[in-house]
């Protein structure tokens, strides 16, 4: 009697992170994603590709590789080129993600028109799956983004979009968005994990084989992360995040991943009615225009990427009518502001326990750098004493729970930036190397504690 054939065991794997399990679960135990655990075929679990294939392109010494094909081509959208590291690279696949209505399509349509109508015109194919061709043309007319070499097609079928690429042979392909395309050969609706993976893999293969730059628009989830499998971010060459408050015209473009340039650059744009405009010097956009000093305001310098930006923090205090005072923030981390309130009361003797506190930034900018701690504290202290800070003054520094003011990076660079904008005084944290070279006519005072900063900025009134 022959031995019974052992039935191959079935296992399951997460399509996001690769976590495996012996039984199916609705939520991945590693990355906590829902609906990403799928069954693995026993024949494919350990792989079957073992025979070597013929080599189409033999390996060559790295010194003999032609790197000229990977040169940058500027889009003539200066802030976009800054974030990308110099422009578009042939064969590169760039993913741009952001919330609905933030301006992703407007930015890419403007860049497409400038690439197609520049000094060296290039063929551009714009594939839209969210709007009709007529709707995109209306936007192009409004922002003056029409060009003879800019081609437009409304497609949601992946095979049809690839056929357009084959016929037109564009040098730049824009897909808006990757979640709207679907392959008829893959099960599931457009935007699903399997569909997004197949669409991205097909477009990346086309971009690499044709040496065609590809820009993909990606949706984001409610948490702000890019929708779809995490594999999508690993496959592309560049990942950019487009940010901005819907109630503000200012938009920021950040490079989260960049194989061709730095990931610490930030591009600033102004989303106007007639299109989107690069802002090369955005510092003045985040500062109020009051002619006289007002209590409860303080200016700070934050470094976004490699660029120092001037920003203003405003604070308002009012006697609370409830047992538990209210704490409200806008543009700042609420938990960090609560910590700074406790430090001010405990270490500097500012009575805030019975006050409603409202802290906000100007211009819709969001400040996350700890270097703005000192400005937040000085704005709160100014509001508590109803005494405005001196004009042409900036404060920056990180504050610890012991009330100490810690050094922050790029102190001299921040000083040079505010001096260029016409400011004359700065309160900065003391550092072993000092503040560096001080511009003529500029005064710098170093402090080590919050109480020392308050004694400097709020001396006792005479009489």
Coordinates of C-alpha atoms in Angstrom, one line a residue:
X1 CA 0.0 0.0 0.0
X2 CA 1.5 3.3 -1.1
X3 CA 2.0 6.0 1.5
X4 CA -0.6 8.7 1.4
X5 CA 0.5 11.9 -0.4
X6 CA 0.9 14.7 2.1
X7 CA -1.4 17.6 1.3
X8 CA 0.6 20.8 0.9
X9 CA 0.0 23.3 3.7
X10 CA -1.7 26.6 2.9
X11 CA -0.2 29.8 4.2
X12 CA -1.2 33.5 3.9
X13 CA 0.9 36.6 3.3
X14 CA 0.4 40.3 3.8
X15 CA 0.7 42.1 0.4
X16 CA 1.8 45.3 2.2
X17 CA 4.8 44.1 4.4
X18 CA 5.2 40.4 3.6
X19 CA 4.2 39.1 7.0
X20 CA 3.1 35.4 6.8
X21 CA 0.6 33.4 8.9
X22 CA -0.8 29.9 8.9
X23 CA -4.4 31.0 8.9
X24 CA -6.3 33.8 7.4
X25 CA -6.9 37.0 9.4
X26 CA -8.6 40.2 8.4
X27 CA -5.8 42.4 9.8
X28 CA -2.1 42.1 9.4
X29 CA -0.3 41.3 12.6
X30 CA 2.8 43.3 11.5
X31 CA 1.7 46.5 9.7
X32 CA -1.9 46.5 11.1
X33 CA -3.4 46.9 7.5
X34 CA -6.9 45.6 6.9
X35 CA -7.8 43.3 4.0
X36 CA -4.2 42.8 2.8
X37 CA -3.7 39.1 3.9
X38 CA -4.0 36.8 0.9
X39 CA -3.5 33.1 0.4
X40 CA -0.2 31.9 -1.1
X41 CA -0.2 29.1 -3.6
X42 CA 1.9 26.2 -2.3
X43 CA 3.7 25.9 -5.6
X44 CA 4.8 29.5 -5.5
X45 CA 5.6 29.9 -1.8
X46 CA 9.3 28.9 -2.2
X47 CA 9.6 29.9 -5.9
X48 CA 10.2 27.8 -9.0
X49 CA 12.5 30.0 -11.1
X50 CA 15.8 28.1 -10.8
X51 CA 17.0 27.7 -14.4
X52 CA 19.2 30.5 -15.8
X53 CA 17.9 32.5 -18.8
X54 CA 19.9 34.0 -21.7
X55 CA 21.4 37.4 -21.0
X56 CA 20.1 40.2 -23.2
X57 CA 22.4 43.0 -21.9
X58 CA 25.7 41.8 -20.4
X59 CA 27.0 43.4 -17.2
X60 CA 29.7 45.9 -17.7
X61 CA 32.2 47.8 -15.4
X62 CA 30.5 50.6 -13.5
X63 CA 33.0 53.1 -14.9
X64 CA 31.8 52.3 -18.5
X65 CA 28.1 52.9 -17.7
X66 CA 26.8 55.9 -19.7
X67 CA 25.3 58.3 -17.0
X68 CA 24.5 61.1 -19.5
X69 CA 21.1 59.5 -20.1
X70 CA 20.1 60.3 -16.5
X71 CA 20.6 64.0 -16.9
X72 CA 18.1 66.5 -15.4
X73 CA 15.6 68.3 -17.6
X74 CA 14.2 71.4 -15.9
X75 CA 10.4 71.8 -16.0
X76 CA 10.7 75.6 -15.6
X77 CA 8.6 75.3 -12.5
X78 CA 11.4 76.5 -10.2
X79 CA 10.1 75.2 -6.9
X80 CA 9.2 71.8 -8.4
X81 CA 12.7 71.5 -9.9
X82 CA 14.1 72.4 -6.5
X83 CA 12.4 69.5 -4.8
X84 CA 13.2 67.0 -7.5
X85 CA 16.9 68.0 -7.3
X86 CA 17.1 69.8 -10.7
X87 CA 14.3 68.6 -12.8
X88 CA 13.0 65.4 -14.5
X89 CA 15.2 62.4 -15.1
X90 CA 14.5 60.2 -18.2
X91 CA 13.0 56.9 -17.1
X92 CA 12.2 58.1 -13.6
X93 CA 8.8 57.4 -12.0
X94 CA 7.6 60.1 -9.6
X95 CA 4.7 59.7 -7.2
X96 CA 2.9 62.9 -6.0
X97 CA 0.4 62.4 -3.2
X98 CA -1.9 64.9 -1.4
X99 CA -5.4 65.5 -0.2
X100 CA -8.2 66.2 -2.6
X101 CA -8.3 69.8 -3.8
X102 CA -4.8 70.6 -2.7
X103 CA -3.6 71.4 -6.2
X104 CA -1.8 68.3 -7.5
X105 CA -3.5 68.3 -10.9
X106 CA -3.0 72.0 -11.3
X107 CA 0.7 71.7 -10.6
X108 CA 1.3 68.8 -13.0
X109 CA -0.8 70.4 -15.7
X110 CA 1.3 73.6 -15.4
X111 CA 4.5 71.6 -15.5
X112 CA 3.3 69.5 -18.5
X113 CA 2.5 72.7 -20.5
X114 CA 5.9 74.2 -19.7
X115 CA 7.8 71.0 -20.7
X116 CA 5.7 70.7 -23.9
X117 CA 6.1 74.4 -24.8
X118 CA 9.6 75.2 -23.6
X119 CA 12.8 76.0 -25.5
X120 CA 13.3 72.3 -26.1
X121 CA 9.7 71.1 -26.7
X122 CA 8.9 67.5 -25.6
X123 CA 5.9 65.3 -26.3
X124 CA 3.7 65.0 -23.1
X125 CA 0.8 62.7 -22.6
X126 CA -1.7 63.5 -19.9
X127 CA -3.9 60.6 -18.9
X128 CA -6.8 61.6 -16.7
X129 CA -9.1 59.0 -15.1
X130 CA -10.9 61.4 -12.7
X131 CA -12.2 64.0 -15.1
X132 CA -13.2 64.2 -18.7
X133 CA -10.9 65.7 -21.4
X134 CA -13.1 68.8 -21.6
X135 CA -12.9 69.5 -17.9
X136 CA -9.1 69.3 -18.0
X137 CA -9.0 71.6 -21.0
X138 CA -11.1 74.2 -19.2
X139 CA -8.6 74.1 -16.4
X140 CA -5.7 74.4 -18.8
X141 CA -7.3 77.4 -20.4
X142 CA -7.8 79.0 -17.1
X143 CA -4.2 78.6 -16.0
X144 CA -2.8 79.2 -19.5
X145 CA -1.4 75.7 -19.9
X146 CA -2.1 75.0 -23.6
X147 CA 0.6 73.6 -25.9
X148 CA 0.6 71.9 -29.3
X149 CA 2.8 69.0 -27.9
X150 CA 0.6 68.4 -24.9
X151 CA -1.8 65.5 -25.6
X152 CA -4.7 64.6 -23.4
X153 CA -6.7 61.4 -23.1
X154 CA -9.4 60.3 -20.6
X155 CA -8.8 56.6 -19.9
X156 CA -9.5 54.3 -17.0
X157 CA -8.4 51.1 -18.8
X158 CA -4.7 50.3 -18.3
X159 CA -4.3 48.5 -21.6
X160 CA -5.8 51.4 -23.5
X161 CA -3.5 53.9 -21.7
X162 CA -0.5 51.7 -22.6
X163 CA -1.7 51.6 -26.2
X164 CA -1.7 55.4 -26.2
X165 CA 1.8 55.4 -24.9
X166 CA 2.9 53.0 -27.6
X167 CA 1.4 55.0 -30.4
X168 CA 2.4 58.5 -29.2
X169 CA 5.8 57.7 -27.7
X170 CA 5.8 60.6 -25.2
X171 CA 8.9 61.7 -23.3
X172 CA 6.7 62.6 -20.3
X173 CA 3.7 60.7 -19.1
X174 CA 1.3 62.0 -16.4
X175 CA -1.3 59.7 -14.9
X176 CA -4.0 61.3 -12.8
X177 CA -4.5 59.2 -10.8
X178 CA -2.9 55.8 -10.4
X179 CA -6.0 54.7 -8.3
X180 CA -8.4 55.3 -11.2
X181 CA -6.7 52.9 -13.7
X182 CA -7.6 49.2 -13.7
X183 CA -6.4 46.2 -15.6
X184 CA -9.1 43.9 -17.0
X185 CA -6.8 40.9 -16.4
X186 CA -6.7 41.5 -12.6
X187 CA -9.6 40.9 -10.3
X188 CA -10.9 43.7 -8.1
X189 CA -12.1 47.2 -8.6
X190 CA -9.9 50.2 -9.5
X191 CA -8.0 51.5 -6.5
X192 CA -7.8 48.1 -4.8
X193 CA -4.5 46.6 -3.6
X194 CA -4.0 44.1 -6.5
X195 CA -5.1 46.7 -9.1
X196 CA -2.8 49.4 -7.9
X197 CA 0.1 47.0 -7.7
X198 CA -0.5 45.8 -11.3
X199 CA -1.0 49.3 -12.7
X200 CA 2.1 50.6 -11.0
X201 CA 4.2 47.7 -12.2
X202 CA 3.0 48.1 -15.8
X203 CA 3.6 51.8 -15.9
X204 CA 7.1 51.5 -14.3
X205 CA 8.0 48.8 -16.8
X206 CA 6.9 51.1 -19.6
X207 CA 8.8 54.0 -18.2
X208 CA 12.1 52.1 -17.8
X209 CA 12.0 50.4 -21.2
X210 CA 11.0 53.6 -23.1
X211 CA 13.2 55.9 -21.0
X212 CA 10.1 57.9 -20.4
X213 CA 9.6 60.1 -17.3
X214 CA 6.4 59.3 -15.6
X215 CA 4.5 61.3 -13.0
X216 CA 1.8 59.5 -11.0
X217 CA -0.8 61.2 -8.9
X218 CA -1.7 59.3 -5.7
X219 CA -4.6 59.6 -3.3
X220 CA -4.1 59.7 0.5
X221 CA -6.0 58.1 3.3
X222 CA -7.8 59.8 6.2
X223 CA -4.6 59.5 8.2
X224 CA -2.6 61.3 5.5
X225 CA -0.6 58.3 4.3
X226 CA -0.5 57.3 0.6
X227 CA -3.4 55.0 -0.3
X228 CA -2.7 51.5 -1.7
X229 CA 0.0 49.0 -1.0
X230 CA 3.2 50.2 0.6
X231 CA 5.0 48.5 -2.2
X232 CA 4.0 51.4 -4.4
X233 CA 6.3 53.8 -2.6
X234 CA 9.2 51.3 -2.8
X235 CA 8.8 50.8 -6.6
X236 CA 8.9 54.4 -7.6
X237 CA 12.0 56.6 -7.7
X238 CA 10.6 59.7 -6.1
X239 CA 7.8 60.3 -3.6
X240 CA 6.5 63.8 -3.0
X241 CA 3.9 65.0 -0.5
X242 CA 1.8 68.0 -1.5
X243 CA 0.5 69.8 1.7
X244 CA -1.6 72.8 2.4
X245 CA -4.6 74.1 4.3
X246 CA -7.7 74.4 2.2
X247 CA -8.4 77.8 3.7
X248 CA -5.0 79.1 2.7
X249 CA -3.4 79.7 -0.7
X250 CA 0.1 78.5 0.5
X251 CA 1.1 74.9 -0.6
X252 CA 4.3 73.0 0.4
X253 CA 5.8 70.2 -1.7
X254 CA 8.1 67.9 0.2
X255 CA 10.3 65.0 -1.1
X256 CA 9.8 62.0 1.1
X257 CA 12.0 59.8 -1.1
X258 CA 14.3 60.8 -4.0
X259 CA 16.8 58.6 -5.7
X260 CA 18.2 61.5 -7.7
X261 CA 18.5 64.3 -5.2
X262 CA 18.1 65.4 -1.6
X263 CA 15.1 64.6 0.5
X264 CA 15.3 67.7 2.7
X265 CA 14.1 70.2 0.2
X266 CA 10.8 72.0 0.4
X267 CA 9.0 73.8 -2.5
X268 CA 6.6 76.6 -1.7
X269 CA 3.7 77.5 -4.0
X270 CA 0.9 80.1 -4.1
X271 CA -2.4 78.5 -5.4
X272 CA -4.1 81.4 -7.2
X273 CA -7.4 81.6 -9.2
X274 CA -5.4 81.6 -12.4
X275 CA -3.0 78.8 -11.6
X276 CA -0.2 77.9 -9.3
X277 CA 2.9 80.1 -8.8
X278 CA 6.3 79.3 -7.4
X279 CA 7.2 81.4 -4.3
X280 CA 11.0 81.7 -4.1
X281 CA 11.0 83.8 -0.9
X282 CA 8.0 82.7 1.3
X283 CA 9.1 84.2 4.6
X284 CA 6.8 87.2 4.4
X285 CA 3.7 85.1 3.8
X286 CA 3.6 83.8 7.4
X287 CA 3.9 87.2 9.2
X288 CA 1.1 89.6 10.1
X289 CA 1.2 93.2 8.9
X290 CA 0.3 95.1 12.1
X291 CA 1.9 98.6 12.1
X292 CA 2.5 98.6 15.9
X293 CA 3.6 95.8 18.2
X294 CA 0.7 93.7 19.7
X295 CA 0.9 91.8 23.0
X296 CA 0.8 88.0 22.5
X297 CA 2.8 87.8 19.2
X298 CA 6.4 86.6 18.6
X299 CA 8.4 85.9 15.5
X300 CA 10.5 82.7 15.0
X301 CA 12.6 81.1 12.3
X302 CA 11.9 77.5 11.3
X303 CA 14.0 75.5 8.9
X304 CA 12.0 73.6 6.3
X305 CA 14.3 71.3 4.5
X306 CA 17.3 73.5 3.7
X307 CA 15.3 76.7 3.7
X308 CA 14.8 79.0 6.8
X309 CA 11.3 80.5 7.0
X310 CA 10.2 83.3 9.1
X311 CA 6.9 82.5 10.9
X312 CA 4.8 84.2 13.6
X313 CA 3.2 82.7 16.6
X314 CA 0.2 84.4 18.2
X315 CA -1.3 83.7 21.7
X316 CA -4.5 84.9 23.4
X317 CA -5.3 84.4 27.1
X318 CA -8.6 84.9 28.7
X319 CA -10.0 84.2 32.2
X320 CA -11.7 80.8 32.1
X321 CA -15.4 80.6 33.1
X322 CA -15.2 76.8 33.6
X323 CA -13.4 74.6 36.1
X324 CA -11.2 73.2 33.3
X325 CA -9.6 75.9 31.1
X326 CA -9.7 75.5 27.4
X327 CA -6.5 74.8 25.4
X328 CA -6.9 75.4 21.6
X329 CA -4.1 75.4 19.0
X330 CA -3.9 76.0 15.2
X331 CA -0.8 75.2 13.2
X332 CA 1.0 73.8 16.3
X333 CA 1.1 70.5 18.1
X334 CA -1.5 70.7 20.9
X335 CA 0.4 68.3 23.2
X336 CA 3.6 70.2 22.9
X337 CA 1.9 73.5 23.6
X338 CA 0.4 72.0 26.7
X339 CA 3.9 70.9 27.8
X340 CA 5.2 74.5 27.3
X341 CA 2.3 75.9 29.3
X342 CA 3.3 73.6 32.2
X343 CA 7.0 74.7 31.9
X344 CA 6.0 78.4 31.9
X345 CA 3.9 78.0 35.0
X346 CA 6.3 75.8 36.9
X347 CA 9.7 77.1 35.9
X348 CA 9.0 80.8 35.1
X349 CA 6.2 81.6 37.5
X350 CA 3.6 82.6 34.8
X351 CA 0.1 82.0 36.2
X352 CA -1.8 80.1 33.5
X353 CA -3.8 77.5 35.4
X354 CA -7.1 79.5 35.3
X355 CA -6.7 81.0 31.8
X356 CA -8.2 79.8 28.5
X357 CA -5.2 79.6 26.1
X358 CA -5.5 80.0 22.3
X359 CA -2.2 79.6 20.3
X360 CA -2.1 79.9 16.5
X361 CA 0.3 80.5 13.6
X362 CA -0.2 83.1 10.8
X363 CA -0.8 82.3 7.2
X364 CA -1.9 78.6 7.7
X365 CA 1.7 77.4 8.1
X366 CA 2.2 74.3 10.4
X367 CA 5.2 74.5 12.7
X368 CA 6.5 71.2 13.9
X369 CA 10.2 72.0 14.6
X370 CA 11.1 72.2 18.3
X371 CA 13.1 75.3 17.6
X372 CA 9.8 77.3 17.7
X373 CA 9.3 76.4 21.5
X374 CA 10.9 79.7 22.7
X375 CA 8.7 81.8 20.4
X376 CA 5.6 80.0 21.7
X377 CA 6.6 80.6 25.3
X378 CA 7.4 84.3 24.7
X379 CA 4.1 84.8 22.9
X380 CA 2.3 83.3 25.9
X381 CA 4.3 85.4 28.4
X382 CA 3.6 88.5 26.4
X383 CA -0.1 87.8 26.4
X384 CA -0.1 87.0 30.1
X385 CA 1.6 90.4 31.0
X386 CA -0.2 92.3 28.2
X387 CA 3.2 93.7 27.1
X388 CA 4.3 93.5 23.5
X389 CA 7.7 92.3 22.5
X390 CA 10.2 94.7 20.9
X391 CA 9.9 95.3 17.2
X392 CA 12.3 93.6 14.8
X393 CA 12.9 90.8 17.3
X394 CA 12.9 87.0 16.7
X395 CA 13.2 84.1 19.2
X396 CA 14.0 80.5 18.6
X397 CA 15.2 77.6 20.7
X398 CA 14.0 74.2 22.0
X399 CA 12.7 74.1 25.6
X400 CA 13.0 71.1 27.9
X401 CA 10.9 70.1 30.9
X402 CA 13.5 71.6 33.3
X403 CA 13.0 75.0 31.7
X404 CA 16.3 74.9 29.9
X405 CA 16.7 76.4 26.4
X406 CA 18.6 73.9 24.2
X407 CA 20.6 74.6 21.1
X408 CA 19.1 74.0 17.7
X409 CA 20.7 73.3 14.3
X410 CA 21.6 76.1 11.8
X411 CA 21.7 79.0 14.4
X412 CA 23.8 81.2 12.2
X413 CA 21.8 80.5 9.1
X414 CA 18.6 81.5 10.8
X415 CA 20.3 84.7 12.0
X416 CA 21.5 85.5 8.5
X417 CA 18.0 85.0 7.1
X418 CA 16.2 87.4 9.6
X419 CA 19.0 90.0 9.2
X420 CA 18.4 89.9 5.4
X421 CA 14.7 90.6 6.1
X422 CA 15.5 93.7 8.1
X423 CA 15.3 92.4 11.7
X424 CA 17.8 93.7 14.2
X425 CA 17.5 91.5 17.4
X426 CA 17.5 87.8 18.2
X427 CA 17.2 85.8 21.3
X428 CA 18.8 82.4 20.7
X429 CA 19.9 79.4 22.8
X430 CA 23.5 79.4 24.1
X431 CA 25.7 77.0 22.2
X432 CA 29.3 75.8 22.7
X433 CA 30.4 77.3 19.3
X434 CA 28.4 80.5 19.7
X435 CA 26.0 82.1 17.2
X436 CA 28.8 82.4 14.5
X437 CA 29.3 85.5 12.4
X438 CA 26.9 88.2 13.3
X439 CA 25.8 90.7 10.5
X440 CA 26.7 94.4 11.1
X441 CA 24.1 96.2 13.2
X442 CA 22.5 92.9 14.4
X443 CA 22.2 92.1 18.1
X444 CA 22.2 88.6 19.5
X445 CA 21.4 87.6 23.1
X446 CA 22.0 84.0 24.2
X447 CA 19.9 82.5 27.0
X448 CA 20.0 79.2 28.8
X449 CA 16.6 79.1 30.6
X450 CA 13.1 80.3 30.0
X451 CA 13.2 82.5 33.1
X452 CA 16.4 84.2 31.8
X453 CA 14.6 84.9 28.5
X454 CA 11.7 86.4 30.4
X455 CA 13.9 88.6 32.5
X456 CA 15.6 89.9 29.3
X457 CA 12.4 90.6 27.4
X458 CA 10.1 91.6 30.2
X459 CA 12.2 93.7 32.7
X460 CA 10.4 95.0 35.8
X461 CA 8.5 98.2 35.1
X462 CA 10.0 101.4 36.5
X463 CA 8.1 103.0 39.3

